[in-house]
CSV table of C-alpha atoms and ligand atoms in Angstrom, one decimal:
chain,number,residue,atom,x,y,z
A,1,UNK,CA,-21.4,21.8,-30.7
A,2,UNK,CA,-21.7,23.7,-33.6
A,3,UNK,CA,-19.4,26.6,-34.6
A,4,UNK,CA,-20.0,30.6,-34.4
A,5,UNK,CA,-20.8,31.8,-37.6
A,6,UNK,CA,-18.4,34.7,-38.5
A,7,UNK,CA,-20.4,36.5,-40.6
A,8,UNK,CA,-18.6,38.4,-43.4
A,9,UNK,CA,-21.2,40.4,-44.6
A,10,UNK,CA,-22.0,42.3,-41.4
A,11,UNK,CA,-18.4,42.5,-40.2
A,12,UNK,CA,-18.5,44.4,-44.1
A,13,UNK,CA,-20.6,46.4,-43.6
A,14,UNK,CA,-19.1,47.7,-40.5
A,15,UNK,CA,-16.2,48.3,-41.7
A,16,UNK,CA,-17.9,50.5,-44.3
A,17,UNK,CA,-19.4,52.6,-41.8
A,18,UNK,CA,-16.6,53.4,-40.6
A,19,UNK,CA,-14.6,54.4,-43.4
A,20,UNK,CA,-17.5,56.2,-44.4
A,21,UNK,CA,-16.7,58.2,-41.2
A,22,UNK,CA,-13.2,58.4,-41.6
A,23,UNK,CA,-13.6,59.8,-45.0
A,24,UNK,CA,-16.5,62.5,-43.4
A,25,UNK,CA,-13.4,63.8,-41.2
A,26,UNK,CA,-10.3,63.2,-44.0
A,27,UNK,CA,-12.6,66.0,-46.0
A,28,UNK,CA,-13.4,67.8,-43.3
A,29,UNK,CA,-9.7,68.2,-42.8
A,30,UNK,CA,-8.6,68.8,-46.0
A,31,UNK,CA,-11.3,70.0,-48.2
A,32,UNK,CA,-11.3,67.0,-50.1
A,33,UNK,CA,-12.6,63.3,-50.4
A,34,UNK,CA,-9.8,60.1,-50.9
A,35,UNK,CA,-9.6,59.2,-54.8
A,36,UNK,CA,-9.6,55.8,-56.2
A,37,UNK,CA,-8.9,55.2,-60.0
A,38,UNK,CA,-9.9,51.7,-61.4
A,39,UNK,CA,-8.5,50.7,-64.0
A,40,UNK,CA,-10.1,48.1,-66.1
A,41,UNK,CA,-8.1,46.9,-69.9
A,42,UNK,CA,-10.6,45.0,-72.0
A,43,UNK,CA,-13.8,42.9,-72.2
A,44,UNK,CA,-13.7,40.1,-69.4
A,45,UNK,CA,-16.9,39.8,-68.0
A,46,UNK,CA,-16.3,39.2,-64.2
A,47,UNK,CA,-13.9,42.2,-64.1
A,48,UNK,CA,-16.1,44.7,-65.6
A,49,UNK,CA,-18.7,43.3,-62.7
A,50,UNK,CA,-16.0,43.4,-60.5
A,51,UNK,CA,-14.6,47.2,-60.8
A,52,UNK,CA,-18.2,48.5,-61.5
A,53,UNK,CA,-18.7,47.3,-57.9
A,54,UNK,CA,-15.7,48.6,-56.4
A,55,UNK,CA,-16.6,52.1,-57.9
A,56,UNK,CA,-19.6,52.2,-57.0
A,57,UNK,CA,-18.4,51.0,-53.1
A,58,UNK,CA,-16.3,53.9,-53.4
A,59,UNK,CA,-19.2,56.3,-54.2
A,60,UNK,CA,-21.1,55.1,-51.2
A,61,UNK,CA,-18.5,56.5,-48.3
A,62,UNK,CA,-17.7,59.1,-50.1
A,63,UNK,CA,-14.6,58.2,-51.6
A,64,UNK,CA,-14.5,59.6,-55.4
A,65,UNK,CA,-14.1,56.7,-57.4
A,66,UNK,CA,-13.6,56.7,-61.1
A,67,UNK,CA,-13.5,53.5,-63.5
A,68,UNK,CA,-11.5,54.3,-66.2
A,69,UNK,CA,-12.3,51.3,-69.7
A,70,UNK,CA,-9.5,51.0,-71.6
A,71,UNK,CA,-10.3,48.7,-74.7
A,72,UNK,CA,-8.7,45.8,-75.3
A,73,UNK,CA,-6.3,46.7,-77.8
A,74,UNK,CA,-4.3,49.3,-75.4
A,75,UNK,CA,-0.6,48.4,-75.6
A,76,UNK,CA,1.3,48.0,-72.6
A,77,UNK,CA,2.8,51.7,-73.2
A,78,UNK,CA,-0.7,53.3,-73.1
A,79,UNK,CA,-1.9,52.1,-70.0
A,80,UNK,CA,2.0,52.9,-68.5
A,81,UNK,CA,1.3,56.8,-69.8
A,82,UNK,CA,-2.4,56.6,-68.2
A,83,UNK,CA,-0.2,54.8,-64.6
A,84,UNK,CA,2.0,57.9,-65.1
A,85,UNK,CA,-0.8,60.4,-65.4
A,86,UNK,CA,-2.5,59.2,-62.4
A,87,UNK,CA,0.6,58.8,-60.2
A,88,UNK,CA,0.9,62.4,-60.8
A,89,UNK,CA,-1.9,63.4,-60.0
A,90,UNK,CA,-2.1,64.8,-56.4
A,91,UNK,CA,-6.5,64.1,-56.1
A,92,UNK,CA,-5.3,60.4,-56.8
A,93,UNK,CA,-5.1,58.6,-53.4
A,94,UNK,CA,-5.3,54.8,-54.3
A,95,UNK,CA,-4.7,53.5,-58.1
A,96,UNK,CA,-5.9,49.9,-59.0
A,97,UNK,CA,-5.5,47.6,-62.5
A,98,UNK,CA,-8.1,45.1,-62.4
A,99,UNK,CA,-5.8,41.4,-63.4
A,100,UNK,CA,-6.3,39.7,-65.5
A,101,UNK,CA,-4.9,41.9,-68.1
A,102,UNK,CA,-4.9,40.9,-71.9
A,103,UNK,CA,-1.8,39.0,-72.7
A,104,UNK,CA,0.0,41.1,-74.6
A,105,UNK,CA,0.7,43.3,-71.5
A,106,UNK,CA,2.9,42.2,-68.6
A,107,UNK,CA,1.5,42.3,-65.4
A,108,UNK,CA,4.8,42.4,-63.3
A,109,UNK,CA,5.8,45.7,-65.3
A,110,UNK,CA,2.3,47.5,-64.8
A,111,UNK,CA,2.6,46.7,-61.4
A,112,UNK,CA,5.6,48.2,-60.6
A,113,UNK,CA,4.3,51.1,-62.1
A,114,UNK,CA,2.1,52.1,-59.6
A,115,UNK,CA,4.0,54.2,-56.8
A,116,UNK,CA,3.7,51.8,-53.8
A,117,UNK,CA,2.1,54.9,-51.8
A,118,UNK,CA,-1.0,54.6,-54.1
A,119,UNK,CA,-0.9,50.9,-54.6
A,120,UNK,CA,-4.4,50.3,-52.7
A,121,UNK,CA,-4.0,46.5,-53.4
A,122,UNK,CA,-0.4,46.1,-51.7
A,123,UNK,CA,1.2,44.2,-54.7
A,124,UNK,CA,4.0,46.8,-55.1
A,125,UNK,CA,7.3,44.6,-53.9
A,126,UNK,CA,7.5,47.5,-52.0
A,127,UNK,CA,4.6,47.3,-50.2
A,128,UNK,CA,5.7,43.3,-49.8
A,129,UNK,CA,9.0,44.1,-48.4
A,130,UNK,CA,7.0,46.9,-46.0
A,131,UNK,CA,4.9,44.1,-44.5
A,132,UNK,CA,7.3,41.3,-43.9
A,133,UNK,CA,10.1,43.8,-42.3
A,134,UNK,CA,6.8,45.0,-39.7
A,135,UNK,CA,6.7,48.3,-41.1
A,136,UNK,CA,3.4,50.5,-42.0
A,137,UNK,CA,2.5,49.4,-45.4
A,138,UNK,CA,-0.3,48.7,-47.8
A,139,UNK,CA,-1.5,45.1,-47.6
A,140,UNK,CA,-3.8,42.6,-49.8
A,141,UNK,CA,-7.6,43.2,-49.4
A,142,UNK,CA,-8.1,39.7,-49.1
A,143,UNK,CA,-5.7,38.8,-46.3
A,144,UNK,CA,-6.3,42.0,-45.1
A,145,UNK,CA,-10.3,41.7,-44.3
A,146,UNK,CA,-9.3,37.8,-43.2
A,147,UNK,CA,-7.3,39.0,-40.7
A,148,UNK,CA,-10.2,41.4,-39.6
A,149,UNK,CA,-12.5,38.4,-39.5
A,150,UNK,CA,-10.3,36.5,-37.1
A,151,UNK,CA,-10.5,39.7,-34.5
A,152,UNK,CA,-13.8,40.5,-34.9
A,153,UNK,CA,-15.0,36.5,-33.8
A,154,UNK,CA,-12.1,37.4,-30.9
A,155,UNK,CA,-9.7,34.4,-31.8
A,156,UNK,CA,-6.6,34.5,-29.9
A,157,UNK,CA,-3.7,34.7,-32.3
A,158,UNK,CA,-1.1,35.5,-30.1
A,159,UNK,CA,1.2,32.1,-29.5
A,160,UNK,CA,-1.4,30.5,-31.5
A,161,UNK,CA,-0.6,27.6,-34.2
A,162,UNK,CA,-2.0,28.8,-37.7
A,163,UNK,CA,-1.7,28.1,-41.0
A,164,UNK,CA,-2.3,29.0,-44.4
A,165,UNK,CA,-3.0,26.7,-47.4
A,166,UNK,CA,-1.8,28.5,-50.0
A,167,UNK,CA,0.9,30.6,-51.3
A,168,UNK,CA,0.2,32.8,-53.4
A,169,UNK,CA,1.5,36.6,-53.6
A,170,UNK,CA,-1.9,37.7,-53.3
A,171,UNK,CA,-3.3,36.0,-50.3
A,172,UNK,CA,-1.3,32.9,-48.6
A,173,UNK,CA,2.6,35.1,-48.2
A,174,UNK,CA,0.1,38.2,-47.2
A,175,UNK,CA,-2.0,36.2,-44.9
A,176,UNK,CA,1.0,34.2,-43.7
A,177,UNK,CA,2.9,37.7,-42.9
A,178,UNK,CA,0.4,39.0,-41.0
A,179,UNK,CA,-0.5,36.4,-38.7
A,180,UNK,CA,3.1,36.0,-37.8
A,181,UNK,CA,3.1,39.8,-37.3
A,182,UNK,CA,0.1,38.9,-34.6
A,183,UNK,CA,2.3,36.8,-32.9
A,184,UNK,CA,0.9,32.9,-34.1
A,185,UNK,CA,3.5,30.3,-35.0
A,186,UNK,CA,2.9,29.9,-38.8
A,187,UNK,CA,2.4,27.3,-41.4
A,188,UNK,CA,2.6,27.8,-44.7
A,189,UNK,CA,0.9,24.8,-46.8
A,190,UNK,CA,1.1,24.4,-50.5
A,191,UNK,CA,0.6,21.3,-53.1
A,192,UNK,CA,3.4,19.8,-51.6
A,193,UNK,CA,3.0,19.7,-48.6
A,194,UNK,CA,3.3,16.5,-46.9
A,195,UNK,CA,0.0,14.7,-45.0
A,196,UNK,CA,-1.7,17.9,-44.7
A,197,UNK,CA,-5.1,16.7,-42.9
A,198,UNK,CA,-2.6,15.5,-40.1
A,199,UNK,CA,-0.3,18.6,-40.1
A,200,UNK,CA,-3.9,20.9,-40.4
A,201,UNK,CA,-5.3,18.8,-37.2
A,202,UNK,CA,-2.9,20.5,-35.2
A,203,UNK,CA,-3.9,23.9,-35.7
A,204,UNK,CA,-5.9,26.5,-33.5
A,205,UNK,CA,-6.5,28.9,-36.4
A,206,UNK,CA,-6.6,27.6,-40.5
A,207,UNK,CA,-6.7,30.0,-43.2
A,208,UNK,CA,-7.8,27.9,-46.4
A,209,UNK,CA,-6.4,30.0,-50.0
A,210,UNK,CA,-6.3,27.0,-52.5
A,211,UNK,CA,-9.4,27.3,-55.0
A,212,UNK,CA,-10.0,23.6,-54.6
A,213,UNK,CA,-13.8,23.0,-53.6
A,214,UNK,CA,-14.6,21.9,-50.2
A,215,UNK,CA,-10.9,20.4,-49.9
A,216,UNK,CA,-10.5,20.6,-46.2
A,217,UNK,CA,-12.6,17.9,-44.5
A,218,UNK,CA,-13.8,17.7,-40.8
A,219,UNK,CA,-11.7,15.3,-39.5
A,220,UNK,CA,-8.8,17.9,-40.5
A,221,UNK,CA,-10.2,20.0,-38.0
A,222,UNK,CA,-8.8,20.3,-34.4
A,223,UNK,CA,-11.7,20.9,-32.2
A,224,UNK,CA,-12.6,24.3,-31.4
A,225,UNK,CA,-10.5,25.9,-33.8
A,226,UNK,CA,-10.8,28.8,-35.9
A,227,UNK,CA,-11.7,28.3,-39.5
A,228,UNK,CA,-11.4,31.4,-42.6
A,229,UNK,CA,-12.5,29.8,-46.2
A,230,UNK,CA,-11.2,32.6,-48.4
A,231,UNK,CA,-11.8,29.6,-51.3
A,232,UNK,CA,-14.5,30.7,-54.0
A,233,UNK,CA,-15.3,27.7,-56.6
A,234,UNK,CA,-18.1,26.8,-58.3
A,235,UNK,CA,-20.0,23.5,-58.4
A,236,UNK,CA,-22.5,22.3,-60.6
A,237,UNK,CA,-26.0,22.2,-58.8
A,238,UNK,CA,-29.1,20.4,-59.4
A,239,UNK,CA,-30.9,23.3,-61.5
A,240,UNK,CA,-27.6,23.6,-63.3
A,241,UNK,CA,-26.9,26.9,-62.7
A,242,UNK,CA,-24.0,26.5,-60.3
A,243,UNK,CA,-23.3,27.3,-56.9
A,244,UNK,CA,-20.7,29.0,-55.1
A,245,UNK,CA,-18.9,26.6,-52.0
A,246,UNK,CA,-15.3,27.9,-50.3
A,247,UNK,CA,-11.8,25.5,-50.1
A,248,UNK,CA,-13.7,24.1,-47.1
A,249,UNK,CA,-16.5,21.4,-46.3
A,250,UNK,CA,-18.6,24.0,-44.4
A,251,UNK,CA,-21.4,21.6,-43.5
A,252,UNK,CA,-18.9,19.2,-41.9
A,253,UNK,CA,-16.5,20.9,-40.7
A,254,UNK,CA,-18.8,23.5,-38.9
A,255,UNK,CA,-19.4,20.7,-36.5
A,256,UNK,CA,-16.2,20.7,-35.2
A,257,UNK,CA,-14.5,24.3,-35.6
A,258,UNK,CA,-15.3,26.6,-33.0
A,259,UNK,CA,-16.0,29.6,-35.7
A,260,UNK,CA,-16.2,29.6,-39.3
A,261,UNK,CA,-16.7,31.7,-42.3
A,262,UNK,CA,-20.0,30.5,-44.8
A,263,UNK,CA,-19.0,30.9,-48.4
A,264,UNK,CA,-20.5,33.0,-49.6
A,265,UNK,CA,-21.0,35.6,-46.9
A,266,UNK,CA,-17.8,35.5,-45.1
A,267,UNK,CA,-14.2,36.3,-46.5
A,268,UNK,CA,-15.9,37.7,-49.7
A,269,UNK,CA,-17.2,40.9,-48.5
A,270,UNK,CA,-14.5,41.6,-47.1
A,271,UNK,CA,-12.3,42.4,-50.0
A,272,UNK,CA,-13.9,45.8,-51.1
A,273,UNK,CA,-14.1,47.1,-48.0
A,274,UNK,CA,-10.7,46.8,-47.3
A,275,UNK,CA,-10.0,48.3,-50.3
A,276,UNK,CA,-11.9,51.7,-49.3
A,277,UNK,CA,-9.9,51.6,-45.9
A,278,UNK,CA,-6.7,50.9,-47.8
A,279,UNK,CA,-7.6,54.1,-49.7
A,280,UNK,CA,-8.6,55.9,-46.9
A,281,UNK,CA,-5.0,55.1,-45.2
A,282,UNK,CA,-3.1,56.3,-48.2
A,283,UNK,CA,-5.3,59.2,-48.4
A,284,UNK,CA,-4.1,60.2,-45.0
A,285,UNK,CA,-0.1,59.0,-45.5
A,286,UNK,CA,-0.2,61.0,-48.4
A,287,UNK,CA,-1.8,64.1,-46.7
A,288,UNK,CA,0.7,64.3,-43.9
B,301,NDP,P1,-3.6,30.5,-56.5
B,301,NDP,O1,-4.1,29.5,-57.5
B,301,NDP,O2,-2.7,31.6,-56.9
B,301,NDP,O3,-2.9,29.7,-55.3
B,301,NDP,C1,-3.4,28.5,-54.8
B,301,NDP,C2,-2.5,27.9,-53.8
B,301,NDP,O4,-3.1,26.7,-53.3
B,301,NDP,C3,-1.1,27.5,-54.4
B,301,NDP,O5,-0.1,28.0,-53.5
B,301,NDP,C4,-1.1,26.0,-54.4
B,301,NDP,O6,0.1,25.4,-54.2
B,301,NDP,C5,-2.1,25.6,-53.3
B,301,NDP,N1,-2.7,24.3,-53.6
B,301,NDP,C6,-3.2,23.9,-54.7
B,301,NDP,N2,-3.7,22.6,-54.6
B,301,NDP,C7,-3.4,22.3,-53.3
B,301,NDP,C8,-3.5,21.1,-52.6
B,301,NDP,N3,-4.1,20.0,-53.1
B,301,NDP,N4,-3.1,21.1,-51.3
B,301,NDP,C9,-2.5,22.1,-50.8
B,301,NDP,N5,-2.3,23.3,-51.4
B,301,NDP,C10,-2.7,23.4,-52.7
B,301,NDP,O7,-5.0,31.0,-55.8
B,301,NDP,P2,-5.3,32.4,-54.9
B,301,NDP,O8,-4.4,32.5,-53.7
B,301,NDP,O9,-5.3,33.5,-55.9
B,301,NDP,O10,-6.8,32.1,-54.5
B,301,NDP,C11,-7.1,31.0,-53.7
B,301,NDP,C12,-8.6,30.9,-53.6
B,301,NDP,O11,-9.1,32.1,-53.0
B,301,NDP,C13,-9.3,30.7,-54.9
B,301,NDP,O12,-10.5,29.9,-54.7
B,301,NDP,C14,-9.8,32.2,-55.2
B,301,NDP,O13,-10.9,32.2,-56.0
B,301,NDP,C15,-10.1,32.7,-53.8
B,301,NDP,N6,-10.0,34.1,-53.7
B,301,NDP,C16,-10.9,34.7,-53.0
B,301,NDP,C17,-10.9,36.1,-52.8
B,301,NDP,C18,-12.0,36.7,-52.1
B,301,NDP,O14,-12.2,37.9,-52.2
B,301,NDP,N7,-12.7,36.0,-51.2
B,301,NDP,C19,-9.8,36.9,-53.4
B,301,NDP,C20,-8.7,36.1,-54.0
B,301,NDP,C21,-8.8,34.8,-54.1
B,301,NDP,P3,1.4,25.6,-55.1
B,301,NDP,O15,2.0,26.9,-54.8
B,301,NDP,O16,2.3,24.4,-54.7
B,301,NDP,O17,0.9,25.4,-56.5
């Protein structure tokens, strides 16, 4: 039988709506709407796609979202001053740097910049050590809107065997953190793992974070089980312009999970609109 679709883009959209409502009644609390800064150091193509979108996202509910281009050549104390101004600023809700950032400036400094109750992309250590101790905290977009995925297609995470392949800070330790905090018995899979089709045939839920195309093969599938491709890579196609395929074999392995993000369409989405309800939520610990 062929898995359910989860299907990212809707479940997006959703979630949109209702931030866009949440944002209607944070203003007509307080007099005014959530703030988002972007902030975007240099030329790389993607990125300025990237945090045009997410201001413009921002726009859409409501929330007032500002890109702020830095050129290239900022130094590392420039964009620390323009961090500084913006954590002081009481209209600024959420604060985000777009990475990569140029390599003269050191991305684990800049980061720590950011006062963990604006950091709207839950990197702050503080925001880390929030989520793994259970508390109320900021977390990833990515694992974030995965996790959403998972409860919107109704999978039973509670006692259930999961796990991530991938460890990054970003989206495997996230993901990993907050499917224990649901209650599953988790893996956490990296290049060294050893035999993982036979340790990922075991599993009722598989979170797939690697950046290796289509990696994760039917038969590494258990039957029935729940499948989120947060993978993006791009392939070379017949017309040669590329396309875009996840971490896992979707064609294949659709056959034998019992629901399944598409790539693209499914965790993609997700990521900016749980970036407008991460604002939202510091909007409203802020404002309390
Ligand atoms: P990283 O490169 O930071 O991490 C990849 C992880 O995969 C590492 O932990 C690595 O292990 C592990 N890995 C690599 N090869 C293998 C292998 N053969 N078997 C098992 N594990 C392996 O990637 P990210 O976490 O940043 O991103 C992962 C993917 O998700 C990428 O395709 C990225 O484009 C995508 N992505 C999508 C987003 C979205 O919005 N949908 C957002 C963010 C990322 P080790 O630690 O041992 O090196």
């Amino acid at each position: 039988m062929s898995a359910r679709i989860i299907d990212g883009k809707a479940i997006a959209e959703k979630v949109r709506g209702e931030v866009k409502e949440g944002v209607a009644a944070f203003v007509a609390k307080y007099g005014r709407a959530p703030g988002l800064d972007v902030l975007l150091v240099g030329e790389h193509a993607p990125s300025i796609v990237y945090t045009r979108n997410k201001e413009k996202a921002a726009l859409e509910v409501g929330i007032r979202g500002r890109l702020h281009r830095l050129p290239e050549t900022t130094t590392q104390a420039q964009l620390l001053e323009q961090i500084a101004a913006l954590s002081a600023d009481p209209s600024v809700d959420g604060i985000l740097i777009q990475l990569p950032l140029p390599k003269h400036i050191d991305e684990r400094t800049v980061l720590l910049a950011i006062p963990p109750e604006k950091d709207v992309d839950g990197f702050h250590p503080v925001n880390v050590g929030r989520l793994s101790t259970g508390q109320d905290a900021l977390v990833p977009c990515t694992p974030l809107g995965s996790l959403r995925l998972l409860d919107e297609a109704g999978v039973n995470l509670k006692g259930a065997n999961a796990i991530v392949i991938g460890r990054s800070n970003i989206v495997g330790k996230p993901m990993a953190q907050l499917l224990l905090g649901r209650d599953a018995t988790v893996t956490i899979a990296h290049s060294r793992t050893a035999d993982l089709p036979a340790l990922c045939r075991t599993m009722d839920v598989v979170v797939a974070a690697v950046g290796r195309a289509e990696m994760v093969k039917a038969d590494w599938i258990k039957p029935g089980a729940a499948v989120i491709d947060v993978g993006i890579n791009r392939i070379e196609s017949a017309d040669g312009k590329g396309r875009l395929v996840g971490d896992v074999a979707y064609a294949e392995c659709k056959e034998v999970a019992g629901s399944i993000t598409p790539v693209p369409g499914g965790v993609g989405p997700m990521t900016i609109a749980m970036l407008l309800q991460n604002t939202l939520t510091a909007a409203h610990a802020r404002s309390r």
